[in-house]
């Protein structure tokens, strides 16, 4: 059991691509809280906690099965410089799982639960006492990872792109490496952050080596100058912009390739937009005439407004400080999306969202993921209404 107690939330097979020595045992890192550069750190000591996924090792063993296939996937993508011919679910599963399995995601899940719990307790306990205590979710890392795996089919309709970096500036990677943004929503729906996995305009990005990155994006709202899922970046400012997103998204560490110049690193450290709290907590009082709600500035510790009939509480992700933007990526002048005026809009495909939500109720979590998902989709009454790209998935299974 001791052999498996060191459980990584960014796998070593990912970090090895950013190592600084031929044996892939050393890596350079920049520790953000202390603003210190550490060269030649042990790679095996990075991005892990003892028994992070539980000391019974069940989750760790199930993840290792998936990780074996994903390590091969990354190696093949880098060697072939191509994305065509891959099974559609492979990259969405990899990116969703990596997003959900980090220490930052586990902490975010606990933080959201804590805020709601303290709101419920605020009338029964002294405020100072509530502020002094921490409320955490047991096994939040397992729950966050399982939820990411189960919801990964929501990403199947996104366009998949392998980005090759042809500049002298290498990609960096962080301890929370999957970046989710939404340029379309920032422009068209500024009150909606658009980082839900079913949102129209979704963008997902992760570097997989100093020279390659993966990206998923909504083809209904963006136009990208790729060729069969392959795109070259030739401008240093574009790579620097993507590296800045790693800095903003990181929990505590970014990993720095050997050939990143000091001036480039210094420029990264000056990037603004990092946030300690990764979610927004909004309270709104119901209007006296019952026609809607009025947003207040109350936090989770404040007492309800006197005389308010009821209250709406919303916990959601923070608005990203920057979006994924680079040469060759543009907003479509006539985007395609679904908007019914609800809080969850705009969506890419509401029928697919419902199918996935129905499936999640029956899914078992971290095992061989979605082994019977294609059959479930084929038999679902909403299947005739799904979009064209999702039909391609159905026909390929």
Tab-separated table of C-alpha atoms in Angstrom:
chain	number	residue	atom	x	y	z
A	1	UNK	CA	0.000	0.000	0.000
A	2	UNK	CA	2.894	2.360	0.711
A	3	UNK	CA	3.831	2.177	-2.989
A	4	UNK	CA	0.566	3.929	-3.905
A	5	UNK	CA	0.273	6.515	-1.153
A	6	UNK	CA	1.896	9.250	-3.290
A	7	UNK	CA	-1.082	10.174	-5.465
A	8	UNK	CA	-0.546	12.828	-8.137
A	9	UNK	CA	-3.220	15.283	-9.247
A	10	UNK	CA	-1.178	16.363	-12.290
A	11	UNK	CA	0.253	13.065	-13.547
A	12	UNK	CA	3.984	12.568	-13.928
A	13	UNK	CA	3.467	11.575	-17.576
A	14	UNK	CA	2.275	15.141	-18.212
A	15	UNK	CA	5.033	16.893	-16.246
A	16	UNK	CA	7.788	14.788	-17.864
A	17	UNK	CA	7.235	16.653	-21.119
A	18	UNK	CA	8.342	19.819	-19.271
A	19	UNK	CA	11.353	18.254	-17.519
A	20	UNK	CA	14.819	19.775	-17.734
A	21	UNK	CA	16.992	16.648	-17.941
A	22	UNK	CA	17.278	13.694	-20.298
A	23	UNK	CA	16.069	11.256	-17.653
A	24	UNK	CA	12.919	13.360	-17.043
A	25	UNK	CA	13.469	13.408	-13.284
A	26	UNK	CA	14.010	17.153	-12.783
A	27	UNK	CA	11.850	20.173	-13.452
A	28	UNK	CA	12.081	23.937	-12.975
A	29	UNK	CA	9.269	25.604	-11.057
A	30	UNK	CA	8.207	29.033	-9.927
A	31	UNK	CA	6.493	29.095	-6.528
A	32	UNK	CA	3.907	31.883	-6.722
A	33	UNK	CA	3.240	32.561	-2.984
A	34	UNK	CA	6.950	33.124	-2.307
A	35	UNK	CA	7.733	34.460	-5.816
A	36	UNK	CA	10.787	32.201	-5.938
A	37	UNK	CA	12.288	30.195	-8.789
A	38	UNK	CA	13.435	26.665	-7.951
A	39	UNK	CA	15.574	24.921	-10.552
A	40	UNK	CA	16.081	21.188	-10.865
A	41	UNK	CA	13.347	20.180	-8.418
A	42	UNK	CA	12.439	16.507	-8.166
A	43	UNK	CA	9.643	15.810	-10.626
A	44	UNK	CA	8.177	13.003	-8.541
A	45	UNK	CA	7.690	15.442	-5.659
A	46	UNK	CA	5.359	17.674	-7.694
A	47	UNK	CA	1.558	17.893	-7.650
A	48	UNK	CA	0.795	15.112	-5.208
A	49	UNK	CA	-0.646	14.494	-1.763
A	50	UNK	CA	-0.486	11.305	0.247
A	51	UNK	CA	-3.687	9.347	-0.275
A	52	UNK	CA	-5.204	12.299	-2.138
A	53	UNK	CA	-7.906	10.024	-3.591
A	54	UNK	CA	-8.333	7.903	-0.462
A	55	UNK	CA	-6.295	5.365	1.457
A	56	UNK	CA	-8.309	2.388	0.198
A	57	UNK	CA	-6.572	2.927	-3.197
A	58	UNK	CA	-9.707	2.020	-5.169
A	59	UNK	CA	-9.931	5.385	-6.938
A	60	UNK	CA	-6.172	5.541	-7.498
A	61	UNK	CA	-6.221	2.116	-9.180
A	62	UNK	CA	-9.173	3.025	-11.405
A	63	UNK	CA	-7.469	6.263	-12.399
A	64	UNK	CA	-4.270	4.430	-13.261
A	65	UNK	CA	-6.146	2.381	-15.873
A	66	UNK	CA	-7.435	5.544	-17.556
A	67	UNK	CA	-4.052	7.260	-17.204
A	68	UNK	CA	-2.279	4.521	-19.133
A	69	UNK	CA	-4.404	5.225	-22.186
A	70	UNK	CA	-4.054	8.984	-21.718
A	71	UNK	CA	-0.254	8.827	-21.509
A	72	UNK	CA	-0.269	7.023	-24.867
A	73	UNK	CA	-2.683	9.613	-26.249
A	74	UNK	CA	-0.378	12.539	-25.429
A	75	UNK	CA	2.687	10.771	-26.763
A	76	UNK	CA	0.931	9.930	-30.044
A	77	UNK	CA	-0.424	13.464	-30.468
A	78	UNK	CA	3.033	14.977	-30.030
A	79	UNK	CA	4.742	12.467	-32.306
A	80	UNK	CA	2.148	12.561	-35.097
A	81	UNK	CA	1.363	16.293	-34.861
A	82	UNK	CA	-2.183	15.355	-35.722
A	83	UNK	CA	-5.573	14.926	-34.164
A	84	UNK	CA	-7.494	13.277	-36.992
A	85	UNK	CA	-8.375	9.633	-36.538
A	86	UNK	CA	-8.704	9.872	-32.763
A	87	UNK	CA	-11.822	8.553	-31.087
A	88	UNK	CA	-13.971	11.578	-30.291
A	89	UNK	CA	-14.262	11.043	-26.475
A	90	UNK	CA	-10.493	10.691	-25.797
A	91	UNK	CA	-9.473	14.351	-25.579
A	92	UNK	CA	-12.646	15.605	-23.838
A	93	UNK	CA	-12.224	12.925	-21.175
A	94	UNK	CA	-8.556	13.780	-20.671
A	95	UNK	CA	-9.196	17.526	-20.295
A	96	UNK	CA	-12.307	17.186	-18.130
A	97	UNK	CA	-10.633	14.672	-15.832
A	98	UNK	CA	-7.493	16.792	-15.492
A	99	UNK	CA	-9.585	19.847	-14.660
A	100	UNK	CA	-11.556	18.057	-11.945
A	101	UNK	CA	-8.767	16.102	-10.285
A	102	UNK	CA	-6.458	18.886	-9.044
A	103	UNK	CA	-5.985	20.105	-5.494
A	104	UNK	CA	-7.391	23.485	-6.584
A	105	UNK	CA	-10.626	21.880	-7.849
A	106	UNK	CA	-11.016	19.846	-4.666
A	107	UNK	CA	-10.496	22.945	-2.531
A	108	UNK	CA	-12.927	24.943	-4.654
A	109	UNK	CA	-15.604	22.313	-4.122
A	110	UNK	CA	-15.090	22.431	-0.352
A	111	UNK	CA	-15.069	26.231	-0.369
A	112	UNK	CA	-18.424	26.391	-2.147
A	113	UNK	CA	-19.975	23.907	0.260
A	114	UNK	CA	-18.530	25.848	3.196
A	115	UNK	CA	-20.081	29.112	2.006
A	116	UNK	CA	-23.519	27.541	1.685
A	117	UNK	CA	-23.225	25.726	5.010
A	118	UNK	CA	-22.251	28.924	6.832
A	119	UNK	CA	-25.195	30.718	5.261
A	120	UNK	CA	-27.524	28.051	6.659
A	121	UNK	CA	-25.863	28.299	10.088
A	122	UNK	CA	-25.580	32.096	10.191
A	123	UNK	CA	-28.731	32.621	12.278
A	124	UNK	CA	-27.808	30.000	14.859
A	125	UNK	CA	-24.172	30.787	15.625
A	126	UNK	CA	-22.123	33.862	16.422
A	127	UNK	CA	-20.577	35.385	13.294
A	128	UNK	CA	-17.049	35.488	14.749
A	129	UNK	CA	-17.322	31.810	15.649
A	130	UNK	CA	-18.455	30.924	12.140
A	131	UNK	CA	-15.635	32.909	10.555
A	132	UNK	CA	-13.059	31.138	12.715
A	133	UNK	CA	-14.036	27.590	11.768
A	134	UNK	CA	-13.446	25.710	8.516
A	135	UNK	CA	-16.037	23.348	7.052
A	136	UNK	CA	-14.627	20.887	4.531
A	137	UNK	CA	-16.048	18.177	2.285
A	138	UNK	CA	-14.715	14.723	3.011
A	139	UNK	CA	-13.172	13.106	-0.079
A	140	UNK	CA	-13.712	16.286	-2.119
A	141	UNK	CA	-10.915	15.246	-4.487
A	142	UNK	CA	-12.707	12.008	-5.340
A	143	UNK	CA	-16.052	13.737	-5.749
A	144	UNK	CA	-14.599	16.448	-7.977
A	145	UNK	CA	-12.770	13.931	-10.159
A	146	UNK	CA	-15.790	11.638	-10.485
A	147	UNK	CA	-18.053	14.531	-11.429
A	148	UNK	CA	-15.595	15.682	-14.107
A	149	UNK	CA	-15.448	12.211	-15.636
A	150	UNK	CA	-19.218	11.804	-15.591
A	151	UNK	CA	-19.876	15.168	-17.230
A	152	UNK	CA	-17.132	14.891	-19.876
A	153	UNK	CA	-19.620	13.876	-22.635
A	154	UNK	CA	-20.893	17.462	-22.518
A	155	UNK	CA	-17.676	18.337	-24.378
A	156	UNK	CA	-18.117	15.867	-27.234
A	157	UNK	CA	-19.576	18.481	-29.586
A	158	UNK	CA	-16.626	20.877	-29.233
A	159	UNK	CA	-14.084	21.250	-32.011
A	160	UNK	CA	-10.763	19.621	-31.107
A	161	UNK	CA	-7.515	21.366	-32.045
A	162	UNK	CA	-3.857	20.467	-31.552
A	163	UNK	CA	-1.758	23.646	-31.397
A	164	UNK	CA	1.926	23.555	-32.325
A	165	UNK	CA	4.090	26.347	-30.970
A	166	UNK	CA	6.651	27.422	-33.595
A	167	UNK	CA	7.967	30.410	-31.633
A	168	UNK	CA	11.017	30.718	-29.394
A	169	UNK	CA	8.795	31.092	-26.319
A	170	UNK	CA	7.857	27.690	-24.844
A	171	UNK	CA	4.513	26.880	-23.274
A	172	UNK	CA	4.525	26.722	-19.466
A	173	UNK	CA	2.186	24.565	-17.379
A	174	UNK	CA	0.745	24.979	-13.888
A	175	UNK	CA	-0.508	22.819	-11.029
A	176	UNK	CA	-4.065	23.552	-12.261
A	177	UNK	CA	-3.377	23.395	-15.998
A	178	UNK	CA	-6.782	23.231	-17.713
A	179	UNK	CA	-8.017	26.746	-18.486
A	180	UNK	CA	-11.722	27.360	-19.180
A	181	UNK	CA	-12.814	30.714	-20.620
A	182	UNK	CA	-15.545	32.155	-22.858
A	183	UNK	CA	-14.728	35.048	-25.169
A	184	UNK	CA	-18.170	34.840	-26.812
A	185	UNK	CA	-20.085	35.260	-23.534
A	186	UNK	CA	-17.823	38.108	-22.422
A	187	UNK	CA	-18.795	39.913	-25.617
A	188	UNK	CA	-22.462	38.952	-26.060
A	189	UNK	CA	-23.613	37.958	-22.550
A	190	UNK	CA	-21.391	39.943	-20.137
A	191	UNK	CA	-23.427	38.967	-17.075
A	192	UNK	CA	-22.899	35.254	-17.840
A	193	UNK	CA	-19.380	33.923	-17.250
A	194	UNK	CA	-20.064	31.046	-19.621
A	195	UNK	CA	-17.741	28.527	-17.979
A	196	UNK	CA	-20.339	25.783	-17.596
A	197	UNK	CA	-19.485	22.788	-19.755
A	198	UNK	CA	-22.671	23.130	-21.826
A	199	UNK	CA	-22.271	26.888	-22.428
A	200	UNK	CA	-22.176	28.373	-25.896
A	201	UNK	CA	-18.799	29.940	-26.614
A	202	UNK	CA	-16.856	27.594	-24.335
A	203	UNK	CA	-13.056	27.490	-24.722
A	204	UNK	CA	-10.798	24.925	-23.022
A	205	UNK	CA	-7.004	24.942	-23.231
A	206	UNK	CA	-4.110	22.934	-21.785
A	207	UNK	CA	-0.417	22.725	-22.746
A	208	UNK	CA	0.884	19.176	-23.049
A	209	UNK	CA	4.522	20.041	-23.818
A	210	UNK	CA	6.568	23.208	-24.384
A	211	UNK	CA	5.675	22.951	-28.076
A	212	UNK	CA	2.136	21.531	-28.093
A	213	UNK	CA	-1.224	22.341	-26.516
A	214	UNK	CA	-4.744	20.975	-26.746
A	215	UNK	CA	-7.800	23.134	-27.237
A	216	UNK	CA	-11.552	22.558	-27.383
A	217	UNK	CA	-13.849	25.301	-28.639
A	218	UNK	CA	-17.422	25.892	-29.728
A	219	UNK	CA	-17.450	25.830	-33.536
A	220	UNK	CA	-20.867	27.468	-33.500
A	221	UNK	CA	-19.449	30.721	-32.132
A	222	UNK	CA	-15.769	30.751	-33.198
A	223	UNK	CA	-13.885	30.577	-36.467
A	224	UNK	CA	-10.377	29.127	-36.272
A	225	UNK	CA	-7.736	28.849	-38.983
A	226	UNK	CA	-6.882	25.195	-38.370
A	227	UNK	CA	-6.279	22.435	-40.884
A	228	UNK	CA	-7.994	19.201	-39.900
A	229	UNK	CA	-7.615	20.015	-36.219
A	230	UNK	CA	-4.007	21.250	-36.467
A	231	UNK	CA	-2.934	24.880	-35.934
A	232	UNK	CA	0.447	26.616	-35.967
A	233	UNK	CA	1.247	29.526	-33.655
A	234	UNK	CA	4.016	31.702	-35.066
A	235	UNK	CA	3.709	34.869	-32.971
A	236	UNK	CA	5.407	35.139	-29.600
A	237	UNK	CA	2.704	37.437	-28.239
A	238	UNK	CA	0.123	34.684	-28.772
A	239	UNK	CA	2.166	32.159	-26.791
A	240	UNK	CA	2.805	34.709	-24.051
A	241	UNK	CA	-0.954	35.345	-23.825
A	242	UNK	CA	-1.641	31.635	-23.383
A	243	UNK	CA	1.139	31.368	-20.780
A	244	UNK	CA	-0.445	34.276	-18.913
A	245	UNK	CA	-3.614	32.191	-18.593
A	246	UNK	CA	-1.570	29.448	-16.908
A	247	UNK	CA	-0.264	32.029	-14.428
A	248	UNK	CA	-3.754	33.303	-13.663
A	249	UNK	CA	-5.223	29.802	-13.382
A	250	UNK	CA	-2.438	28.270	-11.281
A	251	UNK	CA	-2.942	27.345	-7.660
A	252	UNK	CA	0.592	27.821	-6.333
A	253	UNK	CA	3.099	26.696	-8.976
A	254	UNK	CA	3.961	27.067	-12.636
A	255	UNK	CA	6.483	24.743	-14.274
A	256	UNK	CA	9.005	26.480	-16.486
A	257	UNK	CA	10.833	24.852	-19.422
A	258	UNK	CA	14.585	25.269	-19.544
A	259	UNK	CA	14.541	27.663	-22.502
A	260	UNK	CA	12.062	30.200	-21.106
A	261	UNK	CA	14.043	33.437	-20.851
A	262	UNK	CA	14.199	35.396	-17.597
A	263	UNK	CA	12.541	38.409	-19.227
A	264	UNK	CA	9.614	36.244	-20.319
A	265	UNK	CA	9.213	34.793	-16.830
A	266	UNK	CA	9.373	38.257	-15.267
A	267	UNK	CA	6.668	39.431	-17.657
A	268	UNK	CA	4.479	36.497	-16.623
A	269	UNK	CA	4.843	37.326	-12.933
A	270	UNK	CA	3.474	40.803	-13.628
A	271	UNK	CA	0.234	39.396	-15.075
A	272	UNK	CA	-2.814	40.538	-13.118
A	273	UNK	CA	-6.069	38.678	-12.562
A	274	UNK	CA	-5.216	35.949	-10.047
A	275	UNK	CA	-7.969	35.362	-7.478
A	276	UNK	CA	-7.799	33.642	-4.108
A	277	UNK	CA	-11.522	32.880	-4.135
A	278	UNK	CA	-12.503	30.932	-7.236
A	279	UNK	CA	-16.263	31.289	-6.968
A	280	UNK	CA	-18.851	34.042	-6.643
A	281	UNK	CA	-21.496	34.005	-3.925
A	282	UNK	CA	-24.596	36.019	-4.828
A	283	UNK	CA	-27.692	36.661	-2.716
A	284	UNK	CA	-30.868	38.231	-4.078
A	285	UNK	CA	-34.074	39.203	-2.261
A	286	UNK	CA	-37.436	38.496	-3.859
A	287	UNK	CA	-39.213	41.714	-4.844
A	288	UNK	CA	-42.342	42.642	-2.934
A	289	UNK	CA	-44.498	42.351	-6.048
A	290	UNK	CA	-43.144	38.873	-6.748
A	291	UNK	CA	-41.898	39.777	-10.233
A	292	UNK	CA	-38.228	39.032	-9.670
A	293	UNK	CA	-35.201	39.364	-7.399
A	294	UNK	CA	-32.899	42.219	-6.404
A	295	UNK	CA	-29.203	41.383	-5.930
A	296	UNK	CA	-27.728	42.437	-2.566
A	297	UNK	CA	-24.115	42.793	-1.383
A	298	UNK	CA	-24.570	40.338	1.512
A	299	UNK	CA	-22.025	37.590	2.116
A	300	UNK	CA	-22.687	34.190	3.674
A	301	UNK	CA	-22.453	35.586	7.213
A	302	UNK	CA	-25.029	38.378	6.903
A	303	UNK	CA	-28.556	38.007	8.255
A	304	UNK	CA	-31.421	37.942	5.715
A	305	UNK	CA	-32.962	41.297	4.817
A	306	UNK	CA	-35.745	42.150	7.259
A	307	UNK	CA	-39.145	41.748	5.638
A	308	UNK	CA	-37.851	39.870	2.571
A	309	UNK	CA	-40.312	37.187	1.511
A	310	UNK	CA	-37.648	34.832	0.214
A	311	UNK	CA	-34.080	34.809	-1.019
A	312	UNK	CA	-32.241	33.383	-4.022
A	313	UNK	CA	-28.651	32.199	-3.506
A	314	UNK	CA	-26.375	31.469	-6.456
A	315	UNK	CA	-22.853	30.028	-6.247
A	316	UNK	CA	-20.944	30.070	-9.515
A	317	UNK	CA	-17.465	30.333	-10.923
A	318	UNK	CA	-15.631	33.635	-11.048
A	319	UNK	CA	-15.401	35.495	-14.309
A	320	UNK	CA	-12.058	34.687	-15.965
A	321	UNK	CA	-9.717	37.689	-16.029
A	322	UNK	CA	-8.729	36.927	-19.624
A	323	UNK	CA	-10.030	34.802	-22.476
A	324	UNK	CA	-8.278	32.462	-24.884
A	325	UNK	CA	-7.361	34.666	-27.835
A	326	UNK	CA	-4.655	34.361	-30.477
A	327	UNK	CA	-4.029	34.991	-34.168
A	328	UNK	CA	-6.310	32.834	-36.305
A	329	UNK	CA	-9.136	32.683	-33.748
A	330	UNK	CA	-12.147	34.961	-34.251
A	331	UNK	CA	-15.760	35.314	-33.204
A	332	UNK	CA	-18.288	34.385	-35.858
A	333	UNK	CA	-20.425	37.248	-37.127
A	334	UNK	CA	-23.477	34.974	-37.078
A	335	UNK	CA	-22.995	32.607	-34.129
A	336	UNK	CA	-25.230	29.625	-33.480
A	337	UNK	CA	-26.503	29.128	-29.934
A	338	UNK	CA	-29.643	28.459	-27.895
A	339	UNK	CA	-31.014	31.169	-25.596
A	340	UNK	CA	-34.331	30.857	-23.748
A	341	UNK	CA	-33.597	33.735	-21.371
A	342	UNK	CA	-32.908	31.474	-18.395
A	343	UNK	CA	-29.901	31.661	-16.065
A	344	UNK	CA	-28.221	28.705	-17.792
A	345	UNK	CA	-28.359	30.261	-21.255
A	346	UNK	CA	-26.765	30.532	-23.734
A	347	UNK	CA	-26.292	26.831	-24.466
A	348	UNK	CA	-24.776	24.936	-27.381
A	349	UNK	CA	-27.274	22.066	-27.434
A	350	UNK	CA	-29.991	21.800	-24.742
A	351	UNK	CA	-31.018	18.340	-25.950
A	352	UNK	CA	-27.518	16.951	-25.476
A	353	UNK	CA	-27.342	18.557	-22.040
A	354	UNK	CA	-30.510	16.744	-21.007
A	355	UNK	CA	-29.262	13.417	-22.373
A	356	UNK	CA	-26.007	13.690	-20.415
A	357	UNK	CA	-27.823	14.727	-17.229
A	358	UNK	CA	-30.097	11.723	-17.554
A	359	UNK	CA	-27.109	9.440	-18.037
A	360	UNK	CA	-25.224	10.846	-15.039
A	361	UNK	CA	-27.914	9.506	-12.725
A	362	UNK	CA	-26.976	5.977	-13.780
A	363	UNK	CA	-23.196	6.370	-14.179
A	364	UNK	CA	-20.902	4.765	-11.631
A	365	UNK	CA	-18.123	7.368	-11.637
A	366	UNK	CA	-14.424	6.506	-11.746
A	367	UNK	CA	-14.324	3.217	-13.546
A	368	UNK	CA	-13.980	2.503	-17.268
A	369	UNK	CA	-15.883	5.696	-18.124
A	370	UNK	CA	-19.095	5.684	-20.134
A	371	UNK	CA	-18.749	2.163	-21.483
A	372	UNK	CA	-22.470	2.049	-22.275
A	373	UNK	CA	-22.975	5.728	-23.051
A	374	UNK	CA	-23.378	5.328	-26.825
A	375	UNK	CA	-26.162	2.790	-26.330
A	376	UNK	CA	-27.839	5.103	-23.830
A	377	UNK	CA	-27.755	7.974	-26.340
A	378	UNK	CA	-29.128	5.825	-29.163
A	379	UNK	CA	-32.143	4.820	-27.084
A	380	UNK	CA	-32.891	8.266	-25.642
A	381	UNK	CA	-36.058	9.988	-26.925
A	382	UNK	CA	-34.172	13.251	-27.483
A	383	UNK	CA	-31.542	11.618	-29.691
A	384	UNK	CA	-33.188	12.716	-32.981
A	385	UNK	CA	-32.798	16.363	-31.958
A	386	UNK	CA	-29.059	16.498	-31.206
A	387	UNK	CA	-26.664	18.494	-33.406
A	388	UNK	CA	-24.651	17.249	-36.363
A	389	UNK	CA	-21.291	16.781	-34.606
A	390	UNK	CA	-22.930	14.704	-31.898
A	391	UNK	CA	-24.559	12.588	-34.577
A	392	UNK	CA	-21.045	11.843	-35.819
A	393	UNK	CA	-20.215	10.508	-32.346
A	394	UNK	CA	-23.356	8.363	-32.343
A	395	UNK	CA	-22.583	6.938	-35.796
A	396	UNK	CA	-18.986	6.106	-34.857
A	397	UNK	CA	-19.970	3.860	-31.931
